[in-house]
Amino acid sequence: MAADPLLDGECRVWWARPDQAPDDLLLAVVPEAEQRRAARYRQRLDRLRSLTGAWLLRTAVAALTGERPSDVLVDRTCADCGQQHGRPRLPAAVGIEVSVSHAGERVAVALTRLGEVGIDVEFAPLANHFDHELAENALSPQELSIVDRSDNPGMDFRQLWVRKEALLKATGHGLRIPMSRIEVSPATDPPALLAWPLDIPVDQVRLATLDPGPRHHAAVAVLTGQPMVVHELDAELLLWPEPD
């Protein structure tokens, strides 16, 4: 299928279930190296999430470029060790930044031309559970104070967590920067970066809360000072066989 062109101010997010694409389609699109990486997971659901993420990324990009999904080149070279398990990147000529995340029953892919992008989705099996010790390590004192006073601290904490994870994926730092050194707006406010230890000004970062469905939380971050519009789409729109 051909998707609508990716607009300059758009961040497009595709959602899939781990079991949404048939196995034969996954294996036809996902290269052997990523199939081997997925095979290392013991649980079938973990393997499906990994394969679905690789399939969804290539299929979403192919819908924009006109390539066959199996021909889309994705470089996952780790900046630290050189192995193929780092953040995904497309060839520079494509001009699109991408990010992948999966948890629970959701797989997400973000695509944008705005700048470096990070997406994070988390699964909350116990809706009201609040791990205060984890929150103490992940939140700033001001954030923790606000969450502690919340009527639903578990939900609010997870909202802050996905915002911070998305930011760290966008910068490529991962957990090498302590989450507690990043401060974001309260869960009940529009998502925004308030402070962090990087040289990138906070007004050059955009955050958005996503709608992954029940018992899941998600956010996307883009390193840009431009206005951003997020469009969320279901992978069902991409489920057509590859052309011969």
mmCIF file of C-alpha atoms in Angstrom:
data_model
loop_
_atom_site.group_PDB
_atom_site.id
_atom_site.type_symbol
_atom_site.label_atom_id
_atom_site.label_comp_id
_atom_site.label_asym_id
_atom_site.label_seq_id
_atom_site.Cartn_x
_atom_site.Cartn_y
_atom_site.Cartn_z
ATOM 1 C CA MET A 1 0.000 0.000 0.000
ATOM 2 C CA ALA A 2 1.033 3.629 -0.403
ATOM 3 C CA ALA A 3 0.581 5.807 2.680
ATOM 4 C CA ASP A 4 -0.043 9.522 2.659
ATOM 5 C CA PRO A 5 3.248 11.451 2.336
ATOM 6 C CA LEU A 6 5.006 12.093 5.643
ATOM 7 C CA LEU A 7 4.631 15.820 6.251
ATOM 8 C CA ASP A 8 7.505 17.975 7.509
ATOM 9 C CA GLY A 9 5.773 18.733 10.814
ATOM 10 C CA GLU A 10 4.351 15.262 11.336
ATOM 11 C CA CYS A 11 5.333 12.443 13.655
ATOM 12 C CA ARG A 12 3.544 9.315 12.476
ATOM 13 C CA VAL A 13 3.072 6.462 14.927
ATOM 14 C CA TRP A 14 2.039 2.995 13.812
ATOM 15 C CA TRP A 15 0.545 0.548 16.331
ATOM 16 C CA ALA A 16 0.445 -3.235 16.006
ATOM 17 C CA ARG A 17 -0.361 -6.232 18.159
ATOM 18 C CA PRO A 18 2.380 -8.861 18.439
ATOM 19 C CA ASP A 19 0.101 -11.411 16.738
ATOM 20 C CA GLN A 20 -1.309 -9.064 14.092
ATOM 21 C CA ALA A 21 0.948 -10.016 11.176
ATOM 22 C CA PRO A 22 1.025 -13.683 10.141
ATOM 23 C CA ASP A 23 4.252 -15.583 10.759
ATOM 24 C CA ASP A 24 4.967 -16.112 7.070
ATOM 25 C CA LEU A 25 4.776 -12.365 6.426
ATOM 26 C CA LEU A 26 7.112 -11.615 9.335
ATOM 27 C CA LEU A 27 9.686 -14.104 8.061
ATOM 28 C CA ALA A 28 9.408 -12.804 4.491
ATOM 29 C CA VAL A 29 10.198 -9.223 5.554
ATOM 30 C CA VAL A 30 12.512 -9.468 8.579
ATOM 31 C CA PRO A 31 16.178 -10.232 7.696
ATOM 32 C CA GLU A 32 17.833 -13.329 9.098
ATOM 33 C CA ALA A 33 20.042 -11.358 11.494
ATOM 34 C CA GLU A 34 16.995 -9.901 13.250
ATOM 35 C CA GLN A 35 15.223 -13.256 13.148
ATOM 36 C CA ARG A 36 18.200 -14.766 15.008
ATOM 37 C CA ARG A 37 18.127 -11.935 17.522
ATOM 38 C CA ALA A 38 14.416 -12.503 18.153
ATOM 39 C CA ALA A 39 14.984 -16.253 18.493
ATOM 40 C CA ARG A 40 17.134 -15.652 21.581
ATOM 41 C CA TYR A 41 14.014 -14.781 23.569
ATOM 42 C CA ARG A 42 12.619 -17.761 25.480
ATOM 43 C CA GLN A 43 8.990 -16.677 25.386
ATOM 44 C CA ARG A 44 7.031 -16.768 22.141
ATOM 45 C CA LEU A 45 5.380 -13.401 22.925
ATOM 46 C CA ASP A 46 8.801 -11.766 23.313
ATOM 47 C CA ARG A 47 9.910 -13.239 19.986
ATOM 48 C CA LEU A 48 6.730 -12.018 18.294
ATOM 49 C CA ARG A 49 7.132 -8.506 19.680
ATOM 50 C CA SER A 50 10.683 -8.308 18.340
ATOM 51 C CA LEU A 51 9.765 -9.674 14.911
ATOM 52 C CA THR A 52 6.653 -7.508 14.670
ATOM 53 C CA GLY A 53 8.669 -4.397 15.490
ATOM 54 C CA ALA A 54 11.165 -5.209 12.734
ATOM 55 C CA TRP A 55 8.355 -5.953 10.279
ATOM 56 C CA LEU A 56 6.324 -2.877 11.190
ATOM 57 C CA LEU A 57 9.311 -0.548 10.818
ATOM 58 C CA ARG A 58 10.199 -1.813 7.355
ATOM 59 C CA THR A 59 6.609 -1.960 6.162
ATOM 60 C CA ALA A 60 5.810 1.566 7.382
ATOM 61 C CA VAL A 61 8.923 2.954 5.683
ATOM 62 C CA ALA A 62 8.202 1.025 2.484
ATOM 63 C CA ALA A 63 4.720 2.543 2.351
ATOM 64 C CA LEU A 64 6.405 5.947 2.101
ATOM 65 C CA THR A 65 9.320 5.107 -0.204
ATOM 66 C CA GLY A 66 7.661 2.624 -2.565
ATOM 67 C CA GLU A 67 10.228 -0.087 -1.788
ATOM 68 C CA ARG A 68 9.439 -3.655 -0.939
ATOM 69 C CA PRO A 69 9.467 -3.955 2.862
ATOM 70 C CA SER A 70 12.135 -6.655 2.679
ATOM 71 C CA ASP A 71 14.395 -4.225 0.755
ATOM 72 C CA VAL A 72 14.283 -1.447 3.360
ATOM 73 C CA LEU A 73 17.759 -1.003 4.840
ATOM 74 C CA VAL A 74 17.895 -0.552 8.608
ATOM 75 C CA ASP A 75 21.195 -0.015 10.406
ATOM 76 C CA ARG A 76 21.215 -1.014 14.086
ATOM 77 C CA THR A 77 24.928 -0.567 14.748
ATOM 78 C CA CYS A 78 25.489 0.054 18.452
ATOM 79 C CA ALA A 79 27.560 3.199 19.046
ATOM 80 C CA ASP A 80 29.303 1.507 21.976
ATOM 81 C CA CYS A 81 30.172 -1.972 20.724
ATOM 82 C CA GLY A 82 29.458 -2.013 16.979
ATOM 83 C CA GLN A 83 27.000 -4.911 17.176
ATOM 84 C CA GLN A 84 23.619 -4.827 15.431
ATOM 85 C CA HIS A 85 21.441 -4.161 18.469
ATOM 86 C CA GLY A 86 21.487 -0.372 18.644
ATOM 87 C CA ARG A 87 18.839 2.200 17.778
ATOM 88 C CA PRO A 88 17.476 1.773 14.226
ATOM 89 C CA ARG A 89 18.543 4.198 11.523
ATOM 90 C CA LEU A 90 17.645 4.525 7.857
ATOM 91 C CA PRO A 91 20.071 5.648 5.145
ATOM 92 C CA ALA A 92 20.608 9.411 5.331
ATOM 93 C CA ALA A 93 19.180 9.869 1.829
ATOM 94 C CA VAL A 94 15.755 8.693 3.039
ATOM 95 C CA GLY A 95 15.518 11.697 5.365
ATOM 96 C CA ILE A 96 13.341 9.960 7.961
ATOM 97 C CA GLU A 97 14.154 9.325 11.622
ATOM 98 C CA VAL A 98 12.622 6.255 13.259
ATOM 99 C CA SER A 99 12.153 4.629 16.641
ATOM 100 C CA VAL A 100 10.674 1.309 17.794
ATOM 101 C CA SER A 101 9.238 0.148 21.121
ATOM 102 C CA HIS A 102 7.189 -2.795 22.320
ATOM 103 C CA ALA A 103 5.691 -4.022 25.574
ATOM 104 C CA GLY A 104 2.730 -6.093 26.605
ATOM 105 C CA GLU A 105 0.283 -6.321 23.711
ATOM 106 C CA ARG A 106 1.548 -3.292 21.803
ATOM 107 C CA VAL A 107 4.295 -2.672 19.243
ATOM 108 C CA ALA A 108 4.985 0.897 18.143
ATOM 109 C CA VAL A 109 7.001 2.557 15.387
ATOM 110 C CA ALA A 110 7.499 6.322 15.084
ATOM 111 C CA LEU A 111 8.591 8.066 11.880
ATOM 112 C CA THR A 112 9.306 11.763 11.343
ATOM 113 C CA ARG A 113 11.359 14.220 9.319
ATOM 114 C CA LEU A 114 11.499 16.708 12.200
ATOM 115 C CA GLY A 115 14.557 15.339 13.992
ATOM 116 C CA GLU A 116 15.819 12.511 16.167
ATOM 117 C CA VAL A 117 12.860 10.615 17.602
ATOM 118 C CA GLY A 118 12.272 8.283 20.514
ATOM 119 C CA ILE A 119 9.134 6.312 21.338
ATOM 120 C CA ASP A 120 8.404 4.281 24.448
ATOM 121 C CA VAL A 121 5.492 2.052 25.419
ATOM 122 C CA GLU A 122 5.135 0.309 28.776
ATOM 123 C CA PHE A 123 2.684 -2.329 30.020
ATOM 124 C CA ALA A 124 1.074 -2.027 33.449
ATOM 125 C CA PRO A 125 -0.240 -5.477 34.498
ATOM 126 C CA LEU A 126 -1.425 -4.054 37.827
ATOM 127 C CA ALA A 127 -3.206 -0.789 37.127
ATOM 128 C CA ASN A 128 -2.851 0.733 40.608
ATOM 129 C CA HIS A 129 0.592 -0.613 41.522
ATOM 130 C CA PHE A 130 3.121 2.044 42.541
ATOM 131 C CA ASP A 131 6.766 1.107 43.077
ATOM 132 C CA HIS A 132 7.907 3.926 45.333
ATOM 133 C CA GLU A 133 11.525 2.752 45.428
ATOM 134 C CA LEU A 134 11.721 2.808 41.634
ATOM 135 C CA ALA A 135 10.078 6.226 41.581
ATOM 136 C CA GLU A 136 12.671 7.583 44.019
ATOM 137 C CA ASN A 137 15.414 6.600 41.564
ATOM 138 C CA ALA A 138 13.643 7.819 38.430
ATOM 139 C CA LEU A 139 12.037 11.082 39.514
ATOM 140 C CA SER A 140 13.387 14.434 40.609
ATOM 141 C CA PRO A 141 12.438 15.530 44.156
ATOM 142 C CA GLN A 142 9.825 17.903 42.735
ATOM 143 C CA GLU A 143 8.306 15.194 40.519
ATOM 144 C CA LEU A 144 8.247 12.685 43.368
ATOM 145 C CA SER A 145 6.511 15.180 45.630
ATOM 146 C CA ILE A 146 3.763 15.728 43.061
ATOM 147 C CA VAL A 147 3.320 11.999 42.379
ATOM 148 C CA ASP A 148 3.148 11.205 46.096
ATOM 149 C CA ARG A 149 0.199 13.603 46.416
ATOM 150 C CA SER A 150 -1.630 12.144 43.432
ATOM 151 C CA ASP A 151 -4.860 10.141 43.717
ATOM 152 C CA ASN A 152 -3.321 7.586 41.314
ATOM 153 C CA PRO A 153 0.447 7.679 41.843
ATOM 154 C CA GLY A 154 1.076 4.490 39.891
ATOM 155 C CA MET A 155 -0.542 5.794 36.716
ATOM 156 C CA ASP A 156 1.082 9.219 37.041
ATOM 157 C CA PHE A 157 4.513 7.682 37.587
ATOM 158 C CA ARG A 158 4.201 5.538 34.473
ATOM 159 C CA GLN A 159 3.256 8.621 32.436
ATOM 160 C CA LEU A 160 6.440 10.355 33.573
ATOM 161 C CA TRP A 161 8.480 7.205 32.971
ATOM 162 C CA VAL A 162 7.488 6.841 29.311
ATOM 163 C CA ARG A 163 8.159 10.544 28.697
ATOM 164 C CA LYS A 164 11.672 10.203 30.077
ATOM 165 C CA GLU A 165 12.349 6.940 28.232
ATOM 166 C CA ALA A 166 11.213 8.519 24.968
ATOM 167 C CA LEU A 167 13.529 11.491 25.560
ATOM 168 C CA LEU A 168 16.531 9.268 26.281
ATOM 169 C CA LYS A 169 15.828 7.183 23.189
ATOM 170 C CA ALA A 170 15.619 10.334 21.064
ATOM 171 C CA THR A 171 19.031 11.535 22.277
ATOM 172 C CA GLY A 172 20.548 8.056 22.085
ATOM 173 C CA HIS A 173 21.772 8.197 25.688
ATOM 174 C CA GLY A 174 19.506 5.481 27.040
ATOM 175 C CA LEU A 175 19.933 4.965 30.759
ATOM 176 C CA ARG A 176 23.455 6.405 30.727
ATOM 177 C CA ILE A 177 21.783 9.587 32.005
ATOM 178 C CA PRO A 178 19.957 9.028 35.302
ATOM 179 C CA MET A 179 16.251 9.594 34.866
ATOM 180 C CA SER A 180 16.172 11.679 38.031
ATOM 181 C CA ARG A 181 18.271 14.338 36.262
ATOM 182 C CA ILE A 182 15.491 14.842 33.723
ATOM 183 C CA GLU A 183 12.417 16.772 34.785
ATOM 184 C CA VAL A 184 9.187 16.732 32.829
ATOM 185 C CA SER A 185 5.782 18.294 33.355
ATOM 186 C CA PRO A 186 3.319 16.605 35.762
ATOM 187 C CA ALA A 187 1.290 13.741 34.342
ATOM 188 C CA THR A 188 -1.899 15.822 34.438
ATOM 189 C CA ASP A 189 -0.328 18.637 32.387
ATOM 190 C CA PRO A 190 0.511 18.693 28.675
ATOM 191 C CA PRO A 191 3.785 16.785 28.211
ATOM 192 C CA ALA A 192 6.893 18.982 28.165
ATOM 193 C CA LEU A 193 10.568 18.798 29.036
ATOM 194 C CA LEU A 194 11.363 21.201 31.877
ATOM 195 C CA ALA A 195 15.050 20.521 32.598
ATOM 196 C CA TRP A 196 17.872 18.093 31.832
ATOM 197 C CA PRO A 197 21.700 18.026 31.883
ATOM 198 C CA LEU A 198 22.182 18.137 28.104
ATOM 199 C CA ASP A 199 23.201 21.130 25.979
ATOM 200 C CA ILE A 200 20.023 20.876 23.893
ATOM 201 C CA PRO A 201 17.664 23.678 25.029
ATOM 202 C CA VAL A 202 14.374 22.415 26.410
ATOM 203 C CA ASP A 203 12.462 24.531 23.885
ATOM 204 C CA GLN A 204 14.108 22.470 21.134
ATOM 205 C CA VAL A 205 12.344 19.308 22.257
ATOM 206 C CA ARG A 206 8.779 18.179 21.635
ATOM 207 C CA LEU A 207 6.887 15.584 23.685
ATOM 208 C CA ALA A 208 3.501 13.972 23.088
ATOM 209 C CA THR A 209 1.391 11.492 25.015
ATOM 210 C CA LEU A 210 0.134 8.578 22.924
ATOM 211 C CA ASP A 211 -2.925 6.330 23.104
ATOM 212 C CA PRO A 212 -1.717 2.713 23.129
ATOM 213 C CA GLY A 213 -4.878 1.314 24.696
ATOM 214 C CA PRO A 214 -5.882 -0.101 28.097
ATOM 215 C CA ARG A 215 -3.133 -0.976 30.618
ATOM 216 C CA HIS A 216 -0.443 0.548 28.409
ATOM 217 C CA HIS A 217 1.269 3.943 28.547
ATOM 218 C CA ALA A 218 3.283 5.570 25.772
ATOM 219 C CA ALA A 219 4.974 8.779 24.720
ATOM 220 C CA VAL A 220 7.031 10.090 21.816
ATOM 221 C CA ALA A 221 9.820 12.679 21.888
ATOM 222 C CA VAL A 222 11.390 14.543 18.964
ATOM 223 C CA LEU A 223 14.433 16.802 19.054
ATOM 224 C CA THR A 224 13.028 19.824 17.243
ATOM 225 C CA GLY A 225 11.922 23.360 17.935
ATOM 226 C CA GLN A 226 9.219 23.210 15.273
ATOM 227 C CA PRO A 227 5.540 22.560 15.936
ATOM 228 C CA MET A 228 4.712 18.845 15.854
ATOM 229 C CA VAL A 229 1.526 17.017 14.937
ATOM 230 C CA VAL A 230 1.211 13.351 15.880
ATOM 231 C CA HIS A 231 -0.887 10.926 13.863
ATOM 232 C CA GLU A 232 -1.504 7.434 15.259
ATOM 233 C CA LEU A 233 -2.443 4.630 12.865
ATOM 234 C CA ASP A 234 -3.229 0.922 13.117
ATOM 235 C CA ALA A 235 -0.991 -1.590 11.350
ATOM 236 C CA GLU A 236 -4.081 -3.192 9.837
ATOM 237 C CA LEU A 237 -3.716 -0.565 7.109
ATOM 238 C CA LEU A 238 -0.321 -2.055 6.206
ATOM 239 C CA LEU A 239 -1.361 -5.697 6.087
ATOM 240 C CA TRP A 240 -1.118 -6.389 2.377
ATOM 241 C CA PRO A 241 1.211 -8.975 0.851
ATOM 242 C CA GLU A 242 4.411 -7.744 -0.721
ATOM 243 C CA PRO A 243 4.076 -7.213 -4.485
ATOM 244 C CA ASP A 244 5.792 -9.744 -6.688
#
